[in-house]
Amino acid sequence: MAESTSFYNKITSFFEEIGEMTRFAMRFFKEAVSPPFEFRELLKQCFFMGNKSFFLVAVTGFILGVVFTLQTRPTLEEFGAAAWMPSMISISIVREIGPVIIALICAGRIGSSIGAELGSMKVTEQIDAMEVSGTNPFKFLVVTRIAATTLMIPLLVIFGDFIALIGSALIENIKDDVSYQLYFTQVFEALKFSDLIPATIKTFFFGFAIGLVGCFKGYNSKKGTAGVGKASNSAVVYTSMLLFVIDFVAVFVSDLFYN
Amino acid sequence: MKTTTSNTRDSESNIVLQIENLYKAFGENKVLNGFSLDLKNGENLVLMGRSGSGKSVLIKCLVGLLKPDKGKVEILGNDISTLSQSDMDELRTSIGFLFQGSALYDSMTVRENLEFPLRRHTRKLSSKEMEALVFEALESVGLKHTVDLMPAELSGGMQRRIALARALILKPKIIIYDEPTTGLDPITSKEIIELMNSVQEKYKTSSLIITHDVDCARVVSNRIILLLDGVNYAEGTFNELSNSNDTKIKAFFK
Ligand SMILES: Nc1ncnc2c1ncn2[C@@H]1O[C@H](COP(=O)(O)OP(=O)(O)OP(=O)(O)O)[C@@H](O)[C@H]1O
Ligand SMILES: [Mg+2]
């Protein structure tokens, strides 16, 4: 009995949380479209996020491209299809692996730091201080951060994809003497709009999810430093889960459209 | 200092902040049960009460961080429950609020902390005017040299003084201090207390001061109100209350 009640409680609190997060998202849209707009803070956040994840995304992207190419090569060679490498790699990286891996990295880097930052601002009354000084803290802190992740994650993904392809081209160049020019000509031949558009639209949703969950967890963080740790930790966990859900839906929807 | 009867009318029009019959509960926990208070122009009013008696809750109701269940709050002649969000924000610029834990924005430098209220509330200031105001506020708390430091690089007492400078920068008519000396050593406490007195003199502000600190209450108060069981239990000058025979009152001044 006790077990089933606690399971029941878990389920209800899970749905309650989803409800609250939806309300939080609604509030974002409502406040995002009404003046005043905090452009200065938005730019600052965009810069911070780009600056903070730039290197990480580059390294991850490069390794992704290199490893993926090295692992795939033997199989394709076996079938005598090594010439297909550039198109195969570029499609799988740009369509799927690049966006997901880079969004996950950013969830760890950006989402957790938003959760921790807003969480500690909440418990040390900085959010109250902002409100008392006549500034809407939701607008200043939450709207700018969610908008910034929604804009920056797509850019970081495009950048990461590009670095991954460079990594892949490097391996092809070493192993098979494929020139960079030939490699990228093949890449651009293989990639169609129908690959690029859904993949890019998806990343806006990834960015929105990272900002939303980070802000939600931080802004509603419980008293005490333990609350802050929990906010930042659960921001990463929930975001990662949500990213896969969004990815699933996105793939499903684009499949419907293009077939 | 009691107002004489002939002065009563005068002093009533002099009230800058009035709380009437305030009620606030969190579920079963009834924190305020009909609390009333008025703050006169230019006075230092001290509010004392045990830990958890609802002092912070009370002042959060004053600035709209919490919504009271019942009762009226009037600040500078405005009933705050009738104000629109933008009017409330406007009114908040005439109230300085010093938080219990300083609440400096820790991602901003001292300068940016002080500029924050300025950027939001004044007509567009030139960077020169802004600089001048920042330095004036820092001067009054004696910390001009910290202008480009981050809050984390300052001691607790310095943070409290910077927080005070931030609360002062818009030249508020009313300042609310939430335990300004708690957690500070006696010497730093004394500095803060002196600062509070000099602020009152220099800017002619009215202050509502929350404290446990008897020394602080003795030095800064013109009048003291005791908050007990959610109501204003007693009121008087420091001497009147500290010489009272009521054991409940005495307990505060041990
Ligand atoms: N947001 C809140 N939600 C629920 N209960 C609260 C909230 N804020 C305060 N309380 C409760 O109200 C009561 C009064 O709290 P308050 O912070 O006003 O005490 P205080 O007099 O300021 O004490 P201290 O001197 O320790 O700061 C406490 O019992 C506290 O648990
Ligand atoms: Mg308190």
Coordinates of C-alpha atoms and ligand atoms in Angstrom, one line a residue:
Chain A
M1 CA 0.0 0.0 0.0
A2 CA 2.6 2.5 1.2
E3 CA 4.6 1.8 -2.0
S4 CA 1.7 2.5 -4.3
T5 CA 0.9 5.8 -2.5
S6 CA 4.5 7.0 -2.8
F7 CA 4.4 6.0 -6.5
Y8 CA 1.2 7.8 -6.9
N9 CA 2.7 10.9 -5.2
K10 CA 5.6 10.8 -7.5
I11 CA 3.4 10.7 -10.5
T12 CA 1.2 13.5 -9.3
S13 CA 4.1 15.7 -8.4
F14 CA 5.6 15.1 -11.8
F15 CA 2.5 16.3 -13.5
E16 CA 2.2 19.2 -11.1
E17 CA 5.7 20.2 -12.0
I18 CA 4.9 20.0 -15.7
G19 CA 1.9 22.2 -15.1
E20 CA 3.9 24.8 -13.3
M21 CA 6.6 24.8 -15.9
T22 CA 4.0 25.3 -18.6
R23 CA 2.6 28.3 -16.6
F24 CA 6.2 29.6 -16.4
A25 CA 6.6 29.3 -20.1
M26 CA 3.3 31.1 -20.7
R27 CA 4.5 33.9 -18.5
F28 CA 7.7 34.1 -20.5
F29 CA 5.7 34.7 -23.7
K30 CA 3.5 37.2 -22.1
E31 CA 6.3 39.2 -20.6
A32 CA 8.6 38.8 -23.6
V33 CA 6.3 40.7 -25.9
S34 CA 5.4 43.6 -23.6
P35 CA 7.8 46.6 -23.1
P36 CA 10.2 47.6 -21.5
F37 CA 12.7 45.3 -23.3
E38 CA 16.0 44.5 -21.6
F39 CA 18.2 44.6 -24.7
R40 CA 21.4 45.4 -22.8
E41 CA 21.0 42.4 -20.6
L42 CA 20.0 40.1 -23.5
L43 CA 23.2 41.0 -25.4
K44 CA 25.2 40.5 -22.3
Q45 CA 23.7 37.1 -21.8
C46 CA 24.2 36.1 -25.4
F47 CA 27.8 37.1 -25.2
F48 CA 28.4 35.3 -21.9
M49 CA 26.8 32.1 -23.2
G50 CA 28.7 32.1 -26.5
N51 CA 31.9 32.9 -24.7
K52 CA 31.5 30.3 -22.1
S53 CA 30.7 27.4 -24.4
F54 CA 32.6 28.3 -27.5
F55 CA 35.7 26.3 -26.7
L56 CA 33.8 23.4 -25.3
V57 CA 31.6 23.1 -28.4
A58 CA 34.7 23.4 -30.7
V59 CA 36.5 20.6 -28.9
T60 CA 33.5 18.3 -28.7
G61 CA 32.6 19.0 -32.3
F62 CA 36.1 18.2 -33.5
I63 CA 36.4 15.0 -31.6
L64 CA 32.9 14.0 -32.7
G65 CA 33.9 14.4 -36.4
V66 CA 37.2 12.6 -36.0
V67 CA 35.9 9.7 -34.0
F68 CA 32.8 9.3 -36.1
T69 CA 34.8 9.2 -39.3
L70 CA 37.4 6.8 -38.0
Q71 CA 34.7 4.4 -36.7
T72 CA 32.6 4.5 -39.9
R73 CA 35.5 4.2 -42.4
P74 CA 36.2 0.4 -42.1
T75 CA 32.6 -0.6 -42.7
L76 CA 32.2 1.6 -45.7
E77 CA 35.5 0.4 -47.1
E78 CA 34.4 -3.2 -46.8
F79 CA 31.5 -2.4 -49.1
G80 CA 33.8 -0.4 -51.4
A81 CA 31.8 2.7 -50.6
A82 CA 34.5 4.9 -49.0
A83 CA 33.7 7.6 -51.5
W84 CA 30.4 8.0 -49.8
M85 CA 32.0 9.1 -46.6
P86 CA 31.6 12.9 -46.9
S87 CA 27.9 12.7 -47.7
M88 CA 27.1 10.1 -45.1
I89 CA 29.0 11.8 -42.3
S90 CA 27.6 15.2 -43.1
I91 CA 24.0 14.0 -43.1
S92 CA 24.3 12.2 -39.9
I93 CA 26.1 15.0 -38.1
V94 CA 24.0 17.9 -39.3
R95 CA 20.7 16.1 -39.1
E96 CA 21.0 14.3 -35.8
I97 CA 24.2 13.8 -33.9
G98 CA 25.6 17.3 -34.0
P99 CA 22.5 19.1 -32.6
V100 CA 21.8 16.5 -29.9
I101 CA 25.4 16.2 -28.6
I102 CA 26.0 19.9 -28.7
A103 CA 22.7 20.7 -27.0
L104 CA 23.5 18.2 -24.3
I105 CA 26.9 19.8 -23.8
C106 CA 25.2 23.2 -23.5
A107 CA 22.6 21.9 -21.1
G108 CA 25.5 20.9 -18.8
R109 CA 27.4 24.1 -19.3
I110 CA 24.7 26.8 -19.7
G111 CA 21.6 25.2 -18.2
S112 CA 23.2 24.3 -14.9
S113 CA 24.9 27.7 -14.5
I114 CA 21.5 29.4 -15.1
G115 CA 20.0 27.2 -12.5
A116 CA 22.8 27.9 -10.0
E117 CA 22.9 31.6 -10.7
L118 CA 19.2 32.3 -10.3
G119 CA 19.0 29.8 -7.4
S120 CA 21.6 31.7 -5.4
M121 CA 20.0 35.0 -6.4
K122 CA 16.8 33.7 -5.0
V123 CA 18.0 32.5 -1.7
T124 CA 20.2 35.5 -1.0
E125 CA 17.2 37.8 -1.7
Q126 CA 18.8 39.4 -4.8
I127 CA 15.6 38.7 -6.8
D128 CA 13.6 40.5 -4.0
A129 CA 16.1 43.4 -4.1
M130 CA 15.6 43.8 -7.8
E131 CA 11.8 43.9 -7.4
V132 CA 12.1 46.4 -4.6
S133 CA 14.2 48.6 -6.7
G134 CA 11.3 48.7 -9.2
T135 CA 12.6 46.3 -11.8
N136 CA 10.6 43.3 -12.9
P137 CA 13.0 40.4 -12.1
F138 CA 11.2 38.0 -14.3
K139 CA 11.8 40.2 -17.3
F140 CA 15.3 41.2 -16.4
L141 CA 16.5 37.7 -15.5
V142 CA 14.2 35.1 -17.0
V143 CA 13.1 36.6 -20.2
T144 CA 16.6 37.6 -21.2
R145 CA 18.1 34.2 -20.4
I146 CA 15.5 32.1 -22.2
A147 CA 15.7 34.4 -25.2
A148 CA 19.5 34.2 -25.2
T149 CA 19.6 30.4 -25.1
T150 CA 17.0 30.2 -27.8
L151 CA 19.2 32.4 -30.1
M152 CA 22.6 31.1 -29.1
I153 CA 22.1 27.3 -29.1
P154 CA 21.3 27.2 -32.8
L155 CA 24.5 29.3 -33.5
L156 CA 26.6 27.1 -31.3
V157 CA 25.2 24.0 -33.0
I158 CA 26.0 25.3 -36.5
F159 CA 29.4 26.2 -35.3
G160 CA 29.9 22.8 -33.7
D161 CA 28.6 21.0 -36.8
F162 CA 31.1 22.9 -38.9
I163 CA 34.0 22.0 -36.7
A164 CA 32.9 18.4 -36.7
L165 CA 33.0 18.4 -40.5
I166 CA 36.5 19.9 -40.4
G167 CA 37.6 17.1 -38.1
S168 CA 36.1 14.5 -40.4
A169 CA 37.7 16.1 -43.5
L170 CA 41.1 16.0 -41.7
I171 CA 40.8 12.3 -41.2
E172 CA 39.7 11.7 -44.8
N173 CA 42.6 13.8 -46.0
I174 CA 45.1 11.8 -44.0
K175 CA 43.7 8.4 -44.7
D176 CA 42.5 8.7 -48.2
D177 CA 44.1 11.8 -49.6
V178 CA 40.8 13.4 -50.2
S179 CA 41.4 17.1 -50.6
Y180 CA 39.4 19.5 -48.4
Q181 CA 37.9 21.1 -51.4
L182 CA 36.6 17.8 -52.7
Y183 CA 35.3 16.8 -49.3
F184 CA 33.3 20.0 -48.8
T185 CA 32.0 20.0 -52.4
Q186 CA 30.6 16.5 -51.6
V187 CA 29.2 17.7 -48.3
F188 CA 27.3 20.5 -49.9
E189 CA 26.0 18.3 -52.6
A190 CA 24.7 15.8 -50.1
L191 CA 23.0 18.3 -47.8
K192 CA 19.6 19.4 -48.9
F193 CA 17.4 22.1 -47.5
S194 CA 15.2 19.3 -46.3
D195 CA 18.1 18.3 -44.0
L196 CA 19.1 21.7 -42.9
I197 CA 15.7 23.3 -42.1
P198 CA 14.2 20.8 -39.7
A199 CA 17.6 20.3 -38.0
T200 CA 17.9 24.1 -37.5
I201 CA 14.3 24.6 -36.3
K202 CA 14.8 21.8 -33.8
T203 CA 17.8 23.6 -32.3
F204 CA 15.7 26.6 -31.5
F205 CA 13.5 24.4 -29.4
F206 CA 16.5 22.8 -27.8
G207 CA 17.7 26.3 -26.8
F208 CA 14.3 27.3 -25.5
A209 CA 14.2 24.1 -23.4
I210 CA 17.7 24.7 -21.9
G211 CA 16.8 28.3 -20.9
L212 CA 13.3 27.4 -19.7
V213 CA 14.2 24.5 -17.4
G214 CA 17.3 26.3 -16.0
C215 CA 15.4 29.4 -15.2
F216 CA 12.4 27.5 -13.8
K217 CA 14.5 25.5 -11.5
G218 CA 16.6 28.4 -10.3
Y219 CA 13.8 30.9 -9.9
N220 CA 11.8 28.4 -7.8
S221 CA 14.7 27.2 -5.9
K222 CA 14.2 26.3 -2.2
K223 CA 15.9 28.1 0.7
G224 CA 19.4 27.2 1.6
T225 CA 22.5 26.3 -0.3
A226 CA 21.3 22.7 -0.7
G227 CA 18.4 24.2 -2.7
V228 CA 20.9 25.9 -5.1
G229 CA 22.8 22.7 -5.7
K230 CA 19.6 20.9 -6.4
A231 CA 18.3 23.6 -8.7
S232 CA 21.4 23.4 -10.8
N233 CA 21.5 19.6 -10.8
S234 CA 17.9 19.0 -11.6
A235 CA 18.1 21.6 -14.4
V236 CA 20.6 19.5 -16.2
V237 CA 18.7 16.2 -15.6
Y238 CA 15.3 17.5 -16.7
T239 CA 16.8 19.4 -19.7
S240 CA 18.6 16.4 -21.0
M241 CA 15.4 14.3 -20.8
L242 CA 13.4 17.1 -22.4
L243 CA 16.0 17.4 -25.3
F244 CA 15.4 13.7 -26.2
V245 CA 11.7 14.2 -26.1
I246 CA 11.9 17.2 -28.4
D247 CA 14.3 15.3 -30.7
F248 CA 11.8 12.5 -30.9
V249 CA 8.9 14.7 -31.7
A250 CA 11.0 16.7 -34.2
V251 CA 12.1 13.6 -36.1
F252 CA 8.6 12.3 -36.1
V253 CA 7.1 15.5 -37.4
S254 CA 9.7 16.1 -40.1
D255 CA 9.3 12.5 -41.2
L256 CA 5.6 13.2 -41.7
F257 CA 6.3 16.3 -43.7
Y258 CA 9.0 14.9 -46.0
N259 CA 7.5 11.5 -46.8
Chain B
M1 CA 10.4 62.8 23.0
K2 CA 6.6 62.9 23.2
T3 CA 4.7 65.2 21.0
T4 CA 2.7 67.7 23.0
T5 CA -1.1 67.7 22.5
S6 CA -1.0 71.0 20.6
N7 CA 1.3 69.3 18.1
T8 CA -0.9 66.3 17.5
R9 CA -2.6 67.6 14.4
D10 CA 0.7 68.7 12.9
S11 CA 2.3 65.4 13.5
E12 CA -0.5 63.5 11.9
S13 CA -0.1 65.2 8.6
N14 CA 3.5 64.3 9.0
I15 CA 3.0 60.6 8.8
V16 CA 5.0 59.1 5.9
L17 CA 4.0 55.5 6.4
Q18 CA 1.0 54.0 8.1
I19 CA 0.1 50.4 8.7
E20 CA -3.4 49.7 9.9
N21 CA -4.6 46.3 11.2
L22 CA -2.4 44.1 9.1
Y23 CA -3.1 40.4 9.0
K24 CA -0.9 37.8 7.3
A25 CA -0.9 34.0 7.7
F26 CA 0.9 31.2 5.9
G27 CA -1.6 28.4 6.1
E28 CA -2.0 27.6 9.8
N29 CA 0.8 29.8 10.8
K30 CA -0.7 33.1 11.7
V31 CA 2.2 35.6 11.7
L32 CA 0.5 39.0 11.8
N33 CA -2.8 39.4 13.7
G34 CA -3.8 43.1 13.3
F35 CA -0.5 44.9 13.5
S36 CA -0.6 48.8 13.3
L37 CA 2.2 51.3 13.2
D38 CA 2.9 54.8 11.9
L39 CA 6.2 56.3 10.9
K40 CA 6.5 60.0 11.3
N41 CA 8.5 62.3 9.0
G42 CA 12.2 62.4 10.0
E43 CA 12.0 59.9 12.8
N44 CA 14.0 56.7 13.5
L45 CA 11.4 54.1 14.5
V46 CA 12.8 50.8 15.8
L47 CA 10.8 47.6 15.5
M48 CA 11.9 44.9 17.9
G49 CA 10.6 41.3 18.1
R50 CA 11.8 37.8 18.7
S51 CA 13.3 35.7 15.9
G52 CA 10.4 34.4 13.7
S53 CA 7.9 36.9 15.1
G54 CA 7.2 38.2 11.6
K55 CA 9.4 41.3 11.3
S56 CA 10.7 40.5 7.9
V57 CA 7.2 39.4 6.8
L58 CA 5.9 42.8 7.9
I59 CA 8.3 44.9 6.0
K60 CA 7.9 42.6 2.9
C61 CA 4.2 43.5 3.0
L62 CA 5.2 47.2 3.1
V63 CA 7.1 47.1 -0.2
G64 CA 4.8 44.6 -2.0
L65 CA 7.0 41.6 -1.9
L66 CA 4.2 39.8 0.1
K67 CA 0.5 40.5 -0.1
P68 CA -1.2 40.9 3.3
D69 CA -4.4 39.0 3.9
K70 CA -6.2 42.0 5.4
G71 CA -5.4 45.5 6.5
K72 CA -4.1 48.7 5.0
V73 CA -0.7 50.0 4.1
E74 CA -0.3 53.7 3.2
I75 CA 3.0 55.1 2.0
L76 CA 3.4 58.8 1.4
G77 CA -0.3 59.1 1.1
N78 CA -0.8 56.2 -1.3
D79 CA -2.8 53.1 -0.4
I80 CA -0.5 50.5 -1.9
S81 CA -3.3 47.9 -2.6
T82 CA -4.8 50.3 -5.1
L83 CA -1.7 51.1 -7.0
S84 CA -0.9 49.8 -10.5
Q85 CA 2.3 47.9 -11.0
S86 CA 4.0 51.0 -12.6
D87 CA 2.8 53.3 -9.9
M88 CA 4.0 50.8 -7.3
D89 CA 7.4 50.7 -9.0
E90 CA 7.4 54.5 -9.0
L91 CA 6.6 54.6 -5.3
R92 CA 9.4 52.1 -4.6
T93 CA 12.0 54.6 -5.7
S94 CA 11.2 56.7 -2.7
I95 CA 11.8 53.7 -0.4
G96 CA 15.3 52.4 0.4
F97 CA 15.4 48.8 1.5
L98 CA 18.4 47.3 3.3
F99 CA 18.1 43.5 3.2
Q100 CA 19.1 41.3 6.1
G101 CA 21.8 39.7 4.0
S102 CA 22.8 42.8 2.0
A103 CA 21.5 41.2 -1.3
L104 CA 24.1 42.8 -3.5
Y105 CA 24.0 41.5 -7.1
D106 CA 27.0 39.3 -7.0
S107 CA 27.5 39.1 -10.8
M108 CA 28.0 42.9 -10.9
T109 CA 30.8 45.2 -9.6
V110 CA 30.1 47.7 -6.8
R111 CA 29.7 50.4 -9.4
E112 CA 27.2 48.4 -11.4
N113 CA 25.3 47.6 -8.2
L114 CA 24.9 51.2 -7.5
E115 CA 24.1 52.1 -11.1
F116 CA 21.3 49.6 -11.3
P117 CA 18.6 51.6 -9.6
L118 CA 19.9 54.8 -11.4
R119 CA 19.6 53.3 -14.8
R120 CA 16.1 52.2 -14.2
H121 CA 14.6 55.2 -12.6
T122 CA 16.0 58.4 -13.4
R123 CA 15.6 60.3 -16.7
K124 CA 18.6 59.3 -18.8
L125 CA 21.7 60.5 -17.0
S126 CA 24.9 61.2 -18.7
S127 CA 27.7 58.9 -17.6
K128 CA 29.4 61.8 -15.8
E129 CA 26.3 62.5 -13.7
M130 CA 25.9 58.8 -13.0
E131 CA 29.6 58.6 -11.9
A132 CA 29.1 61.6 -9.6
L133 CA 26.1 60.0 -7.9
V134 CA 27.9 56.7 -7.5
F135 CA 30.8 58.4 -5.8
E136 CA 28.6 60.6 -3.6
A137 CA 26.9 57.5 -2.3
L138 CA 30.1 55.6 -1.8
E139 CA 31.6 58.7 -0.1
S140 CA 28.8 58.7 2.4
V141 CA 29.6 55.1 3.4
G142 CA 33.4 55.7 3.2
L143 CA 34.1 53.1 0.6
K144 CA 35.1 55.0 -2.5
H145 CA 38.1 52.7 -3.2
T146 CA 35.9 49.6 -3.7
V147 CA 34.1 51.0 -6.7
D148 CA 35.5 48.4 -9.2
L149 CA 35.5 45.4 -6.9
M150 CA 33.1 42.5 -6.9
P151 CA 30.9 42.0 -3.8
A152 CA 32.6 38.6 -3.2
E153 CA 35.9 40.6 -2.6
L154 CA 34.4 42.6 0.2
S155 CA 34.0 41.7 3.9
G156 CA 30.5 41.3 5.4
G157 CA 30.6 44.7 7.0
M158 CA 31.7 46.4 3.7
Q159 CA 29.0 44.6 1.8
R160 CA 26.4 45.9 4.3
R161 CA 27.8 49.5 3.8
I162 CA 27.6 49.1 0.0
A163 CA 24.1 47.8 0.3
L164 CA 23.3 50.9 2.3
A165 CA 24.9 53.1 -0.4
R166 CA 22.7 51.3 -3.0
A167 CA 19.6 51.9 -0.9
L168 CA 20.5 55.6 -0.6
I169 CA 21.4 56.4 -4.1
L170 CA 17.9 57.5 -5.2
K171 CA 17.7 59.7 -2.1
P172 CA 14.7 57.9 -0.7
K173 CA 12.3 59.5 1.7
I174 CA 11.9 56.4 3.7
I175 CA 14.6 53.8 4.5
I176 CA 13.8 50.3 5.9
Y177 CA 16.6 48.5 7.6
D178 CA 16.2 44.7 8.2
E179 CA 18.6 43.9 11.0
P180 CA 21.4 46.2 9.9
T181 CA 23.9 45.0 12.5
T182 CA 23.2 41.3 12.8
G183 CA 26.2 39.1 12.2
L184 CA 28.7 41.9 12.4
D185 CA 31.4 42.4 15.1
P186 CA 30.7 45.2 17.7
I187 CA 33.1 47.7 16.1
T188 CA 31.6 47.3 12.6
S189 CA 28.1 47.4 14.1
K190 CA 29.0 50.7 15.7
E191 CA 30.2 52.0 12.4
I192 CA 26.9 51.0 10.7
I193 CA 24.9 52.6 13.5
E194 CA 26.8 55.9 13.2
L195 CA 26.3 55.7 9.5
M196 CA 22.5 55.3 10.0
N197 CA 22.4 58.3 12.2
S198 CA 24.4 60.4 9.8
V199 CA 22.2 59.4 7.0
Q200 CA 19.2 60.5 8.9
E201 CA 20.8 63.9 9.6
K202 CA 22.2 64.4 6.1
Y203 CA 19.2 63.3 4.0
K204 CA 16.4 63.9 6.5
T205 CA 15.0 60.5 5.9
S206 CA 12.5 58.6 8.0
S207 CA 13.7 55.2 9.0
L208 CA 12.0 52.0 10.1
I209 CA 14.7 49.9 11.7
I210 CA 14.4 46.2 12.6
T211 CA 16.8 45.0 15.1
H212 CA 17.5 42.5 18.0
D213 CA 20.5 44.6 19.0
V214 CA 19.8 46.6 22.2
D215 CA 22.8 48.8 21.7
C216 CA 21.6 49.7 18.2
A217 CA 18.1 50.4 19.4
R218 CA 19.4 52.7 22.2
V219 CA 21.6 54.7 19.9
V220 CA 19.4 55.1 16.8
S221 CA 15.8 55.0 18.1
N222 CA 13.5 58.0 18.6
R223 CA 10.8 55.5 19.4
I224 CA 10.5 51.8 19.7
I225 CA 7.6 49.4 18.9
L226 CA 7.6 45.8 20.1
L227 CA 6.1 43.1 17.9
L228 CA 4.7 40.2 19.9
D229 CA 2.2 37.6 18.9
G230 CA 1.5 39.4 15.7
V231 CA 0.4 42.7 17.2
N232 CA 2.1 45.9 18.4
Y233 CA 2.5 44.9 22.0
A234 CA 4.1 48.0 23.4
E235 CA 5.4 51.4 22.2
G236 CA 7.6 54.1 23.8
T237 CA 11.1 55.6 23.9
F238 CA 14.1 53.4 24.8
N239 CA 14.1 54.6 28.4
E240 CA 10.4 54.1 28.9
L241 CA 10.5 50.5 27.6
S242 CA 13.7 49.4 29.1
N243 CA 12.5 50.6 32.6
S244 CA 9.1 48.8 32.2
N245 CA 7.9 46.4 34.8
D246 CA 6.2 44.1 32.3
T247 CA 8.3 40.9 32.2
K248 CA 7.5 40.3 28.5
I249 CA 8.9 43.8 27.7
K250 CA 11.9 43.4 30.0
A251 CA 13.0 40.3 28.2
F252 CA 13.9 42.3 25.2
F253 CA 16.3 44.6 27.0
K254 CA 18.4 42.0 29.0
Ligands
LIG1 N1 7.4 32.9 2.3 C1 7.0 32.3 3.4 N2 6.2 31.2 3.3 C2 5.8 30.6 4.5 N3 6.1 31.0 5.7 C3 6.9 32.1 5.8 C4 7.4 32.8 4.7 N4 8.1 33.8 5.1 C5 8.1 33.8 6.5 N5 7.4 32.7 6.9 C6 7.1 32.4 8.3 O1 6.7 33.5 9.0 C7 7.3 33.6 10.3 C8 8.0 34.9 10.5 O2 9.1 35.0 9.7 P1 10.0 36.3 9.6 O3 11.1 36.0 8.6 O4 9.2 37.5 9.4 O5 10.7 36.3 11.0 P2 11.6 37.5 11.6 O6 10.8 38.1 12.7 O7 12.1 38.3 10.5 O8 12.8 36.6 12.3 P3 14.4 36.9 12.2 O9 14.6 37.9 13.3 O10 14.9 35.6 12.5 O11 14.7 37.4 10.9 C9 8.1 32.4 10.4 O12 7.4 31.4 11.2 C10 8.3 31.9 9.0 O13 8.4 30.5 9.0
MG2 MG 14.0 38.7 9.5

